[in-house]
PDB file of C-alpha atoms in Angstrom:
ATOM      1  CA  UNK K   1     115.293 101.863 109.579  1.00 52.00           C
ATOM      2  CA  UNK K   2     112.826  98.997 109.682  1.00 62.00           C
ATOM      3  CA  UNK K   3     113.652  95.918 107.654  1.00 74.00           C
ATOM      4  CA  UNK K   4     112.335  95.797 104.082  1.00 85.00           C
ATOM      5  CA  UNK K   5     108.818  94.489 103.647  1.00 93.00           C
ATOM      6  CA  UNK K   6     108.330  90.880 102.648  1.00 94.00           C
ATOM      7  CA  UNK K   7     106.482  90.012  99.431  1.00 95.00           C
ATOM      8  CA  UNK K   8     103.038  89.626 101.012  1.00 97.00           C
ATOM      9  CA  UNK K   9     103.572  92.600 103.326  1.00 97.00           C
ATOM     10  CA  UNK K  10     104.475  94.689 100.283  1.00 96.00           C
ATOM     11  CA  UNK K  11     101.357  93.519  98.415  1.00 97.00           C
ATOM     12  CA  UNK K  12      99.187  94.518 101.370  1.00 98.00           C
ATOM     13  CA  UNK K  13     100.950  97.853 101.924  1.00 97.00           C
ATOM     14  CA  UNK K  14     100.741  98.649  98.210  1.00 96.00           C
ATOM     15  CA  UNK K  15      96.964  98.597  98.523  1.00 97.00           C
ATOM     16  CA  UNK K  16      96.942 100.594 101.745  1.00 97.00           C
ATOM     17  CA  UNK K  17      99.193 103.242 100.171  1.00 97.00           C
ATOM     18  CA  UNK K  18      97.291 103.276  96.867  1.00 96.00           C
ATOM     19  CA  UNK K  19      93.867 103.658  98.467  1.00 97.00           C
ATOM     20  CA  UNK K  20      95.187 106.283 100.912  1.00 95.00           C
ATOM     21  CA  UNK K  21      92.377 105.753 103.424  1.00 97.00           C
ATOM     22  CA  UNK K  22      91.599 103.413 106.310  1.00 97.00           C
ATOM     23  CA  UNK K  23      90.964  99.890 104.976  1.00 97.00           C
ATOM     24  CA  UNK K  24      89.510  96.681 106.332  1.00 97.00           C
ATOM     25  CA  UNK K  25      90.949  93.191 106.134  1.00 98.00           C
ATOM     26  CA  UNK K  26      87.994  92.252 103.908  1.00 97.00           C
ATOM     27  CA  UNK K  27      88.783  95.013 101.379  1.00 97.00           C
ATOM     28  CA  UNK K  28      92.423  94.007 101.135  1.00 98.00           C
ATOM     29  CA  UNK K  29      91.473  90.320 100.940  1.00 98.00           C
ATOM     30  CA  UNK K  30      89.017  90.843  98.079  1.00 98.00           C
ATOM     31  CA  UNK K  31      91.566  92.836  96.088  1.00 98.00           C
ATOM     32  CA  UNK K  32      94.372  90.329  96.719  1.00 98.00           C
ATOM     33  CA  UNK K  33      92.102  87.443  95.691  1.00 98.00           C
ATOM     34  CA  UNK K  34      92.002  88.881  92.173  1.00 97.00           C
ATOM     35  CA  UNK K  35      95.688  87.898  91.890  1.00 95.00           C
ATOM     36  CA  UNK K  36      96.064  84.873  94.172  1.00 95.00           C
ATOM     37  CA  UNK K  37      94.290  82.476  96.441  1.00 97.00           C
ATOM     38  CA  UNK K  38      94.627  83.750  99.989  1.00 97.00           C
ATOM     39  CA  UNK K  39      92.766  83.280 103.275  1.00 98.00           C
ATOM     40  CA  UNK K  40      91.112  85.994 105.354  1.00 98.00           C
ATOM     41  CA  UNK K  41      93.177  84.951 108.391  1.00 97.00           C
ATOM     42  CA  UNK K  42      96.403  85.348 106.397  1.00 98.00           C
ATOM     43  CA  UNK K  43      95.576  88.938 105.465  1.00 98.00           C
ATOM     44  CA  UNK K  44      94.456  89.623 109.036  1.00 97.00           C
ATOM     45  CA  UNK K  45      97.770  88.271 110.367  1.00 98.00           C
ATOM     46  CA  UNK K  46      99.794  90.330 107.868  1.00 98.00           C
ATOM     47  CA  UNK K  47      97.961  93.533 108.814  1.00 98.00           C
ATOM     48  CA  UNK K  48      98.393  92.726 112.510  1.00 97.00           C
ATOM     49  CA  UNK K  49     102.131  92.178 111.931  1.00 96.00           C
ATOM     50  CA  UNK K  50     102.364  95.454 109.992  1.00 96.00           C
ATOM     51  CA  UNK K  51     100.647  97.173 112.916  1.00 96.00           C
ATOM     52  CA  UNK K  52     103.087  95.668 115.426  1.00 94.00           C
ATOM     53  CA  UNK K  53     106.020  96.755 113.230  1.00 90.00           C
ATOM     54  CA  UNK K  54     104.683 100.312 113.060  1.00 90.00           C
ATOM     55  CA  UNK K  55     103.771 100.418 109.358  1.00 93.00           C
ATOM     56  CA  UNK K  56     100.031 100.885 109.961  1.00 96.00           C
ATOM     57  CA  UNK K  57      97.853 102.214 112.753  1.00 97.00           C
ATOM     58  CA  UNK K  58      94.472 100.721 113.418  1.00 97.00           C
ATOM     59  CA  UNK K  59      91.179 101.803 114.858  1.00 97.00           C
ATOM     60  CA  UNK K  60      88.460  99.482 116.095  1.00 96.00           C
ATOM     61  CA  UNK K  61      85.247  99.459 114.136  1.00 93.00           C
ATOM     62  CA  UNK K  62      82.797  97.052 115.699  1.00 93.00           C
ATOM     63  CA  UNK K  63      84.514  93.685 115.991  1.00 92.00           C
ATOM     64  CA  UNK K  64      87.064  94.518 113.289  1.00 92.00           C
ATOM     65  CA  UNK K  65      89.759  97.115 112.648  1.00 97.00           C
ATOM     66  CA  UNK K  66      90.399  99.710 109.980  1.00 98.00           C
ATOM     67  CA  UNK K  67      94.071 100.047 109.072  1.00 98.00           C
ATOM     68  CA  UNK K  68      95.822 103.159 107.782  1.00 97.00           C
ATOM     69  CA  UNK K  69      99.421 103.710 106.641  1.00 97.00           C
ATOM     70  CA  UNK K  70     101.682 105.539 109.078  1.00 95.00           C
ATOM     71  CA  UNK K  71     103.891 106.935 106.287  1.00 93.00           C
ATOM     72  CA  UNK K  72     103.941 107.105 102.504  1.00 94.00           C
ATOM     73  CA  UNK K  73     105.421 104.671 100.005  1.00 93.00           C
ATOM     74  CA  UNK K  74     107.809 107.461  98.978  1.00 92.00           C
ATOM     75  CA  UNK K  75     109.083 107.729 102.566  1.00 90.00           C
ATOM     76  CA  UNK K  76     109.528 103.938 102.669  1.00 90.00           C
ATOM     77  CA  UNK K  77     111.497 103.967  99.394  1.00 89.00           C
ATOM     78  CA  UNK K  78     113.628 106.867 100.623  1.00 88.00           C
ATOM     79  CA  UNK K  79     114.409 105.037 103.867  1.00 87.00           C
ATOM     80  CA  UNK K  80     115.463 101.930 101.915  1.00 87.00           C
ATOM     81  CA  UNK K  81     117.728 103.985  99.644  1.00 87.00           C
ATOM     82  CA  UNK K  82     119.235 105.824 102.607  1.00 87.00           C
ATOM     83  CA  UNK K  83     119.862 102.570 104.446  1.00 86.00           C
ATOM     84  CA  UNK K  84     121.561 100.997 101.434  1.00 85.00           C
ATOM     85  CA  UNK K  85     123.644 104.113 100.806  1.00 86.00           C
ATOM     86  CA  UNK K  86     124.738 104.423 104.441  1.00 86.00           C
ATOM     87  CA  UNK K  87     126.017 100.835 104.434  1.00 88.00           C
ATOM     88  CA  UNK K  88     128.504 101.560 101.647  1.00 89.00           C
ATOM     89  CA  UNK K  89     132.163 101.964 102.533  1.00 93.00           C
ATOM     90  CA  UNK K  90     132.374 104.509  99.690  1.00 93.00           C
ATOM     91  CA  UNK K  91     129.087 106.474  99.542  1.00 88.00           C
ATOM     92  CA  UNK K  92     130.232 108.669  96.626  1.00 90.00           C
ATOM     93  CA  UNK K  93     131.080 105.618  94.499  1.00 91.00           C
ATOM     94  CA  UNK K  94     127.757 104.035  95.440  1.00 88.00           C
ATOM     95  CA  UNK K  95     125.923 107.158  94.285  1.00 87.00           C
ATOM     96  CA  UNK K  96     127.840 107.253  91.000  1.00 90.00           C
ATOM     97  CA  UNK K  97     126.997 103.601  90.380  1.00 90.00           C
ATOM     98  CA  UNK K  98     123.353 104.243  91.270  1.00 88.00           C
ATOM     99  CA  UNK K  99     123.144 107.247  88.936  1.00 88.00           C
ATOM    100  CA  UNK K 100     124.655 105.097  86.175  1.00 92.00           C
ATOM    101  CA  UNK K 101     121.758 102.653  86.542  1.00 93.00           C
ATOM    102  CA  UNK K 102     119.138 105.377  86.161  1.00 93.00           C
ATOM    103  CA  UNK K 103     117.126 106.031  83.032  1.00 94.00           C
ATOM    104  CA  UNK K 104     117.075 109.527  81.573  1.00 95.00           C
ATOM    105  CA  UNK K 105     113.604 109.994  83.064  1.00 95.00           C
ATOM    106  CA  UNK K 106     114.878 108.992  86.523  1.00 93.00           C
ATOM    107  CA  UNK K 107     117.868 111.356  86.224  1.00 92.00           C
ATOM    108  CA  UNK K 108     115.498 114.197  85.325  1.00 93.00           C
ATOM    109  CA  UNK K 109     113.340 113.344  88.358  1.00 91.00           C
ATOM    110  CA  UNK K 110     116.490 113.438  90.501  1.00 90.00           C
ATOM    111  CA  UNK K 111     117.496 116.816  89.072  1.00 91.00           C
ATOM    112  CA  UNK K 112     114.010 118.148  89.773  1.00 92.00           C
ATOM    113  CA  UNK K 113     114.114 116.771  93.324  1.00 89.00           C
ATOM    114  CA  UNK K 114     117.494 118.405  94.027  1.00 90.00           C
ATOM    115  CA  UNK K 115     116.136 121.729  92.790  1.00 93.00           C
ATOM    116  CA  UNK K 116     113.093 121.365  95.053  1.00 92.00           C
ATOM    117  CA  UNK K 117     115.268 120.637  98.095  1.00 91.00           C
ATOM    118  CA  UNK K 118     117.653 123.498  97.352  1.00 91.00           C
ATOM    119  CA  UNK K 119     114.809 125.954  96.818  1.00 82.00           C
ATOM    120  CA  UNK K 120     114.538 128.841  94.377  1.00 74.00           C
ATOM    121  CA  UNK K 121     117.292 130.894  96.028  1.00 70.00           C
ATOM    122  CA  UNK K 122     119.873 128.196  95.202  1.00 60.00           C
ATOM    123  CA  UNK K 123     119.054 128.431  91.491  1.00 55.00           C
ATOM    124  CA  UNK K 124     119.289 132.217  91.578  1.00 57.00           C
ATOM    125  CA  UNK K 125     122.700 132.284  93.277  1.00 54.00           C
ATOM    126  CA  UNK K 126     124.324 129.320  91.595  1.00 52.00           C
ATOM    127  CA  UNK K 127     122.764 129.298  88.160  1.00 52.00           C
ATOM    128  CA  UNK K 128     121.850 126.053  86.500  1.00 50.00           C
ATOM    129  CA  UNK K 129     123.963 123.476  84.696  1.00 51.00           C
ATOM    130  CA  UNK K 130     122.056 124.058  81.453  1.00 52.00           C
ATOM    131  CA  UNK K 131     122.600 127.856  81.658  1.00 48.00           C
ATOM    132  CA  UNK K 132     126.209 128.419  82.759  1.00 46.00           C
ATOM    133  CA  UNK K 133     126.002 132.098  81.833  1.00 44.00           C
ATOM    134  CA  UNK K 134     123.831 132.550  84.913  1.00 45.00           C
ATOM    135  CA  UNK K 135     126.373 130.812  87.111  1.00 43.00           C
ATOM    136  CA  UNK K 136     128.534 133.413  88.887  1.00 42.00           C
ATOM    137  CA  UNK K 137     131.336 130.884  89.293  1.00 43.00           C
ATOM    138  CA  UNK K 138     131.713 130.638  85.510  1.00 42.00           C
ATOM    139  CA  UNK K 139     131.593 134.393  84.855  1.00 43.00           C
ATOM    140  CA  UNK K 140     134.756 135.977  83.495  1.00 44.00           C
ATOM    141  CA  UNK K 141     136.123 139.332  84.513  1.00 45.00           C
ATOM    142  CA  UNK K 142     137.054 142.123  82.026  1.00 46.00           C
ATOM    143  CA  UNK K 143     140.455 140.515  81.364  1.00 45.00           C
ATOM    144  CA  UNK K 144     138.873 137.270  80.097  1.00 47.00           C
ATOM    145  CA  UNK K 145     139.690 135.341  83.263  1.00 46.00           C
TER     146      UNK K 145
END
């Protein structure tokens, strides 16, 4: 797991991920300058550092480079969450605490993600929490047990 991105690295990568295409230093610079005063050489150095760290690949175009993300922002976020979770001495408690911090919308996204990972066959064999009658484990036999 690479270390988390610094503030400026994150600002640069946010643009690279958002645009989802090879970008030049000039393009990133012009967009960043809408928010802050920053030099061309600073952006060039940040992109070079991101390349050396493996976050972006680059291809020469004349005397400059075009930079492209190696992975998605979602993969980066997942790696950060996995790293934080794996450092816990009690992963189950860490997950419970994390779930407690989530909004209802985030919990629904998590539920949807779990269903996607498990696939349709998992829903068919296990039922769903909102429809226990479809869950074989909760079915009763003829004696009411």
